Amino acid sequence: MKTTPEHDERIAKMTFASVYPHYITKVVSKGRTKEELHQVIEWLTNFDDKKLQELIEEKVTFETFFKKAKLNPNAHLITGVICGYRIEEIENPLTKQVRYLDKLVDELAKGRKMEKIIRIA
């Protein structure tokens, strides 16, 4: 399934700070912790808690968020469907990276074991 340029642009301009509380709510309501959420975000982006807080306070867009990230070399192992899109078929690199994050949050909320989520090759 192809994303549209409008869809990709909307994702790029969305702020991480606007979505982050939803990530917390989702994982905590399913019995996981904020610390576990931060662990998967750090695995994907290499942002520690301090850097993550700075980015939230700066209200960076997803475009800036992922430009500053050092994406995990195993991120390509994140596959499957999220929000109606098959991740491996998404052509726009930024949209794919945002969906990687969405997929990790989803797996955490569904109770998947941490070692499976962070895809230790």
mmCIF file with all atom_site columns, C-alpha atoms in Angstrom:
data_model
loop_
_atom_site.group_PDB
_atom_site.id
_atom_site.type_symbol
_atom_site.label_atom_id
_atom_site.label_alt_id
_atom_site.label_comp_id
_atom_site.label_asym_id
_atom_site.label_entity_id
_atom_site.label_seq_id
_atom_site.pdbx_PDB_ins_code
_atom_site.Cartn_x
_atom_site.Cartn_y
_atom_site.Cartn_z
_atom_site.occupancy
_atom_site.B_iso_or_equiv
_atom_site.pdbx_formal_charge
_atom_site.auth_seq_id
_atom_site.auth_comp_id
_atom_site.auth_asym_id
_atom_site.auth_atom_id
_atom_site.pdbx_PDB_model_num
ATOM 1   C CA . MET A 1 1   ? 0.000  0.000   0.000  1.00 0.00 ? 1   MET A CA 1
ATOM 2   C CA . LYS A 1 2   ? 1.475  3.330   -1.051 1.00 0.00 ? 2   LYS A CA 1
ATOM 3   C CA . THR A 1 3   ? 1.295  6.380   1.137  1.00 0.00 ? 3   THR A CA 1
ATOM 4   C CA . THR A 1 4   ? 0.278  9.655   -0.469 1.00 0.00 ? 4   THR A CA 1
ATOM 5   C CA . PRO A 1 5   ? 2.521  12.741  -0.510 1.00 0.00 ? 5   PRO A CA 1
ATOM 6   C CA . GLU A 1 6   ? -0.088 14.480  1.687  1.00 0.00 ? 6   GLU A CA 1
ATOM 7   C CA . HIS A 1 7   ? 0.034  11.633  4.213  1.00 0.00 ? 7   HIS A CA 1
ATOM 8   C CA . ASP A 1 8   ? 3.845  11.714  4.284  1.00 0.00 ? 8   ASP A CA 1
ATOM 9   C CA . GLU A 1 9   ? 3.842  15.507  4.730  1.00 0.00 ? 9   GLU A CA 1
ATOM 10  C CA . ARG A 1 10  ? 1.314  15.337  7.571  1.00 0.00 ? 10  ARG A CA 1
ATOM 11  C CA . ILE A 1 11  ? 3.474  12.789  9.404  1.00 0.00 ? 11  ILE A CA 1
ATOM 12  C CA . ALA A 1 12  ? 6.653  14.833  8.833  1.00 0.00 ? 12  ALA A CA 1
ATOM 13  C CA . LYS A 1 13  ? 5.101  17.984  10.335 1.00 0.00 ? 13  LYS A CA 1
ATOM 14  C CA . MET A 1 14  ? 3.479  16.264  13.333 1.00 0.00 ? 14  MET A CA 1
ATOM 15  C CA . THR A 1 15  ? 5.344  16.920  16.569 1.00 0.00 ? 15  THR A CA 1
ATOM 16  C CA . PHE A 1 16  ? 6.744  14.048  18.577 1.00 0.00 ? 16  PHE A CA 1
ATOM 17  C CA . ALA A 1 17  ? 5.514  15.812  21.743 1.00 0.00 ? 17  ALA A CA 1
ATOM 18  C CA . SER A 1 18  ? 1.908  15.610  20.499 1.00 0.00 ? 18  SER A CA 1
ATOM 19  C CA . VAL A 1 19  ? 2.085  11.825  20.031 1.00 0.00 ? 19  VAL A CA 1
ATOM 20  C CA . TYR A 1 20  ? 4.299  10.873  22.980 1.00 0.00 ? 20  TYR A CA 1
ATOM 21  C CA . PRO A 1 21  ? 1.517  11.118  25.641 1.00 0.00 ? 21  PRO A CA 1
ATOM 22  C CA . HIS A 1 22  ? -0.581 8.722   23.529 1.00 0.00 ? 22  HIS A CA 1
ATOM 23  C CA . TYR A 1 23  ? 2.314  6.251   23.469 1.00 0.00 ? 23  TYR A CA 1
ATOM 24  C CA . ILE A 1 24  ? 2.543  6.413   27.275 1.00 0.00 ? 24  ILE A CA 1
ATOM 25  C CA . THR A 1 25  ? -1.214 6.017   27.715 1.00 0.00 ? 25  THR A CA 1
ATOM 26  C CA . LYS A 1 26  ? -1.275 3.048   25.352 1.00 0.00 ? 26  LYS A CA 1
ATOM 27  C CA . VAL A 1 27  ? 1.532  1.086   26.993 1.00 0.00 ? 27  VAL A CA 1
ATOM 28  C CA . VAL A 1 28  ? 0.641  1.931   30.617 1.00 0.00 ? 28  VAL A CA 1
ATOM 29  C CA . SER A 1 29  ? -3.023 0.996   30.098 1.00 0.00 ? 29  SER A CA 1
ATOM 30  C CA . LYS A 1 30  ? -1.817 -2.428  28.949 1.00 0.00 ? 30  LYS A CA 1
ATOM 31  C CA . GLY A 1 31  ? 0.365  -2.975  32.015 1.00 0.00 ? 31  GLY A CA 1
ATOM 32  C CA . ARG A 1 32  ? 3.717  -1.852  30.617 1.00 0.00 ? 32  ARG A CA 1
ATOM 33  C CA . THR A 1 33  ? 5.835  1.033   31.926 1.00 0.00 ? 33  THR A CA 1
ATOM 34  C CA . LYS A 1 34  ? 7.112  4.400   30.745 1.00 0.00 ? 34  LYS A CA 1
ATOM 35  C CA . GLU A 1 35  ? 10.622 3.012   31.320 1.00 0.00 ? 35  GLU A CA 1
ATOM 36  C CA . GLU A 1 36  ? 9.934  0.155   28.904 1.00 0.00 ? 36  GLU A CA 1
ATOM 37  C CA . LEU A 1 37  ? 8.611  2.663   26.367 1.00 0.00 ? 37  LEU A CA 1
ATOM 38  C CA . HIS A 1 38  ? 11.809 4.687   26.724 1.00 0.00 ? 38  HIS A CA 1
ATOM 39  C CA . GLN A 1 39  ? 13.844 1.496   26.316 1.00 0.00 ? 39  GLN A CA 1
ATOM 40  C CA . VAL A 1 40  ? 12.275 0.729   22.921 1.00 0.00 ? 40  VAL A CA 1
ATOM 41  C CA . ILE A 1 41  ? 12.553 4.369   21.809 1.00 0.00 ? 41  ILE A CA 1
ATOM 42  C CA . GLU A 1 42  ? 16.222 4.381   22.807 1.00 0.00 ? 42  GLU A CA 1
ATOM 43  C CA . TRP A 1 43  ? 16.818 1.100   20.980 1.00 0.00 ? 43  TRP A CA 1
ATOM 44  C CA . LEU A 1 44  ? 15.347 2.560   17.771 1.00 0.00 ? 44  LEU A CA 1
ATOM 45  C CA . THR A 1 45  ? 16.707 6.128   17.941 1.00 0.00 ? 45  THR A CA 1
ATOM 46  C CA . ASN A 1 46  ? 19.658 6.059   20.372 1.00 0.00 ? 46  ASN A CA 1
ATOM 47  C CA . PHE A 1 47  ? 17.994 8.880   22.393 1.00 0.00 ? 47  PHE A CA 1
ATOM 48  C CA . ASP A 1 48  ? 18.472 8.536   26.145 1.00 0.00 ? 48  ASP A CA 1
ATOM 49  C CA . ASP A 1 49  ? 15.897 9.919   28.621 1.00 0.00 ? 49  ASP A CA 1
ATOM 50  C CA . LYS A 1 50  ? 17.601 13.324  28.784 1.00 0.00 ? 50  LYS A CA 1
ATOM 51  C CA . LYS A 1 51  ? 17.714 13.770  24.994 1.00 0.00 ? 51  LYS A CA 1
ATOM 52  C CA . LEU A 1 52  ? 14.144 12.528  24.634 1.00 0.00 ? 52  LEU A CA 1
ATOM 53  C CA . GLN A 1 53  ? 12.955 15.111  27.175 1.00 0.00 ? 53  GLN A CA 1
ATOM 54  C CA . GLU A 1 54  ? 14.837 17.882  25.314 1.00 0.00 ? 54  GLU A CA 1
ATOM 55  C CA . LEU A 1 55  ? 13.157 16.922  22.033 1.00 0.00 ? 55  LEU A CA 1
ATOM 56  C CA . ILE A 1 56  ? 9.747  16.896  23.702 1.00 0.00 ? 56  ILE A CA 1
ATOM 57  C CA . GLU A 1 57  ? 10.332 20.333  25.235 1.00 0.00 ? 57  GLU A CA 1
ATOM 58  C CA . GLU A 1 58  ? 11.547 21.698  21.873 1.00 0.00 ? 58  GLU A CA 1
ATOM 59  C CA . LYS A 1 59  ? 8.362  20.332  20.260 1.00 0.00 ? 59  LYS A CA 1
ATOM 60  C CA . VAL A 1 60  ? 10.342 18.928  17.329 1.00 0.00 ? 60  VAL A CA 1
ATOM 61  C CA . THR A 1 61  ? 8.546  17.504  14.331 1.00 0.00 ? 61  THR A CA 1
ATOM 62  C CA . PHE A 1 62  ? 8.939  13.839  13.445 1.00 0.00 ? 62  PHE A CA 1
ATOM 63  C CA . GLU A 1 63  ? 11.085 15.045  10.548 1.00 0.00 ? 63  GLU A CA 1
ATOM 64  C CA . THR A 1 64  ? 13.554 16.691  12.965 1.00 0.00 ? 64  THR A CA 1
ATOM 65  C CA . PHE A 1 65  ? 13.217 13.854  15.494 1.00 0.00 ? 65  PHE A CA 1
ATOM 66  C CA . PHE A 1 66  ? 14.378 11.242  12.994 1.00 0.00 ? 66  PHE A CA 1
ATOM 67  C CA . LYS A 1 67  ? 17.024 13.522  11.417 1.00 0.00 ? 67  LYS A CA 1
ATOM 68  C CA . LYS A 1 68  ? 18.639 13.721  14.859 1.00 0.00 ? 68  LYS A CA 1
ATOM 69  C CA . ALA A 1 69  ? 18.213 10.002  15.543 1.00 0.00 ? 69  ALA A CA 1
ATOM 70  C CA . LYS A 1 70  ? 20.892 7.391   14.997 1.00 0.00 ? 70  LYS A CA 1
ATOM 71  C CA . LEU A 1 71  ? 18.597 4.632   13.759 1.00 0.00 ? 71  LEU A CA 1
ATOM 72  C CA . ASN A 1 72  ? 19.375 1.159   15.026 1.00 0.00 ? 72  ASN A CA 1
ATOM 73  C CA . PRO A 1 73  ? 21.006 -0.973  12.283 1.00 0.00 ? 73  PRO A CA 1
ATOM 74  C CA . ASN A 1 74  ? 18.439 -3.710  13.005 1.00 0.00 ? 74  ASN A CA 1
ATOM 75  C CA . ALA A 1 75  ? 15.450 -1.394  12.460 1.00 0.00 ? 75  ALA A CA 1
ATOM 76  C CA . HIS A 1 76  ? 14.874 -3.022  9.063  1.00 0.00 ? 76  HIS A CA 1
ATOM 77  C CA . LEU A 1 77  ? 13.856 -6.172  10.959 1.00 0.00 ? 77  LEU A CA 1
ATOM 78  C CA . ILE A 1 78  ? 10.668 -4.380  12.070 1.00 0.00 ? 78  ILE A CA 1
ATOM 79  C CA . THR A 1 79  ? 7.997  -5.718  9.745  1.00 0.00 ? 79  THR A CA 1
ATOM 80  C CA . GLY A 1 80  ? 4.267  -6.209  9.656  1.00 0.00 ? 80  GLY A CA 1
ATOM 81  C CA . VAL A 1 81  ? 1.187  -4.038  9.361  1.00 0.00 ? 81  VAL A CA 1
ATOM 82  C CA . ILE A 1 82  ? 0.612  -0.881  11.362 1.00 0.00 ? 82  ILE A CA 1
ATOM 83  C CA . CYS A 1 83  ? -2.154 1.666   10.763 1.00 0.00 ? 83  CYS A CA 1
ATOM 84  C CA . GLY A 1 84  ? -3.164 -0.245  7.634  1.00 0.00 ? 84  GLY A CA 1
ATOM 85  C CA . TYR A 1 85  ? 0.283  -0.072  6.023  1.00 0.00 ? 85  TYR A CA 1
ATOM 86  C CA . ARG A 1 86  ? 2.757  -2.917  5.552  1.00 0.00 ? 86  ARG A CA 1
ATOM 87  C CA . ILE A 1 87  ? 5.965  -1.384  6.911  1.00 0.00 ? 87  ILE A CA 1
ATOM 88  C CA . GLU A 1 88  ? 8.292  -3.087  4.464  1.00 0.00 ? 88  GLU A CA 1
ATOM 89  C CA . GLU A 1 89  ? 6.329  -1.620  1.529  1.00 0.00 ? 89  GLU A CA 1
ATOM 90  C CA . ILE A 1 90  ? 6.427  2.021   2.701  1.00 0.00 ? 90  ILE A CA 1
ATOM 91  C CA . GLU A 1 91  ? 8.625  3.940   0.264  1.00 0.00 ? 91  GLU A CA 1
ATOM 92  C CA . ASN A 1 92  ? 9.004  7.275   2.094  1.00 0.00 ? 92  ASN A CA 1
ATOM 93  C CA . PRO A 1 93  ? 11.935 6.822   4.531  1.00 0.00 ? 93  PRO A CA 1
ATOM 94  C CA . LEU A 1 94  ? 10.558 9.168   7.206  1.00 0.00 ? 94  LEU A CA 1
ATOM 95  C CA . THR A 1 95  ? 7.085  7.637   7.125  1.00 0.00 ? 95  THR A CA 1
ATOM 96  C CA . LYS A 1 96  ? 8.710  4.209   7.418  1.00 0.00 ? 96  LYS A CA 1
ATOM 97  C CA . GLN A 1 97  ? 10.723 5.330   10.470 1.00 0.00 ? 97  GLN A CA 1
ATOM 98  C CA . VAL A 1 98  ? 7.630  6.736   12.199 1.00 0.00 ? 98  VAL A CA 1
ATOM 99  C CA . ARG A 1 99  ? 5.806  3.472   11.511 1.00 0.00 ? 99  ARG A CA 1
ATOM 100 C CA . TYR A 1 100 ? 8.778  1.554   12.967 1.00 0.00 ? 100 TYR A CA 1
ATOM 101 C CA . LEU A 1 101 ? 8.224  3.472   16.185 1.00 0.00 ? 101 LEU A CA 1
ATOM 102 C CA . ASP A 1 102 ? 4.454  2.927   16.058 1.00 0.00 ? 102 ASP A CA 1
ATOM 103 C CA . LYS A 1 103 ? 5.006  -0.808  15.577 1.00 0.00 ? 103 LYS A CA 1
ATOM 104 C CA . LEU A 1 104 ? 7.402  -1.042  18.540 1.00 0.00 ? 104 LEU A CA 1
ATOM 105 C CA . VAL A 1 105 ? 4.920  0.792   20.783 1.00 0.00 ? 105 VAL A CA 1
ATOM 106 C CA . ASP A 1 106 ? 2.148  -1.504  19.559 1.00 0.00 ? 106 ASP A CA 1
ATOM 107 C CA . GLU A 1 107 ? 4.201  -4.637  20.278 1.00 0.00 ? 107 GLU A CA 1
ATOM 108 C CA . LEU A 1 108 ? 5.059  -3.341  23.752 1.00 0.00 ? 108 LEU A CA 1
ATOM 109 C CA . ALA A 1 109 ? 1.384  -2.657  24.478 1.00 0.00 ? 109 ALA A CA 1
ATOM 110 C CA . LYS A 1 110 ? 0.431  -6.134  23.263 1.00 0.00 ? 110 LYS A CA 1
ATOM 111 C CA . GLY A 1 111 ? 2.737  -7.704  25.845 1.00 0.00 ? 111 GLY A CA 1
ATOM 112 C CA . ARG A 1 112 ? 5.476  -8.928  23.526 1.00 0.00 ? 112 ARG A CA 1
ATOM 113 C CA . LYS A 1 113 ? 8.724  -9.830  25.295 1.00 0.00 ? 113 LYS A CA 1
ATOM 114 C CA . MET A 1 114 ? 11.307 -7.032  25.276 1.00 0.00 ? 114 MET A CA 1
ATOM 115 C CA . GLU A 1 115 ? 14.011 -9.161  23.631 1.00 0.00 ? 115 GLU A CA 1
ATOM 116 C CA . LYS A 1 116 ? 11.619 -9.824  20.739 1.00 0.00 ? 116 LYS A CA 1
ATOM 117 C CA . ILE A 1 117 ? 10.645 -6.157  20.444 1.00 0.00 ? 117 ILE A CA 1
ATOM 118 C CA . ILE A 1 118 ? 14.223 -4.893  20.274 1.00 0.00 ? 118 ILE A CA 1
ATOM 119 C CA . ARG A 1 119 ? 15.131 -7.530  17.706 1.00 0.00 ? 119 ARG A CA 1
ATOM 120 C CA . ILE A 1 120 ? 18.463 -8.751  18.884 1.00 0.00 ? 120 ILE A CA 1
ATOM 121 C CA . ALA A 1 121 ? 19.811 -10.346 15.733 1.00 0.00 ? 121 ALA A CA 1
#
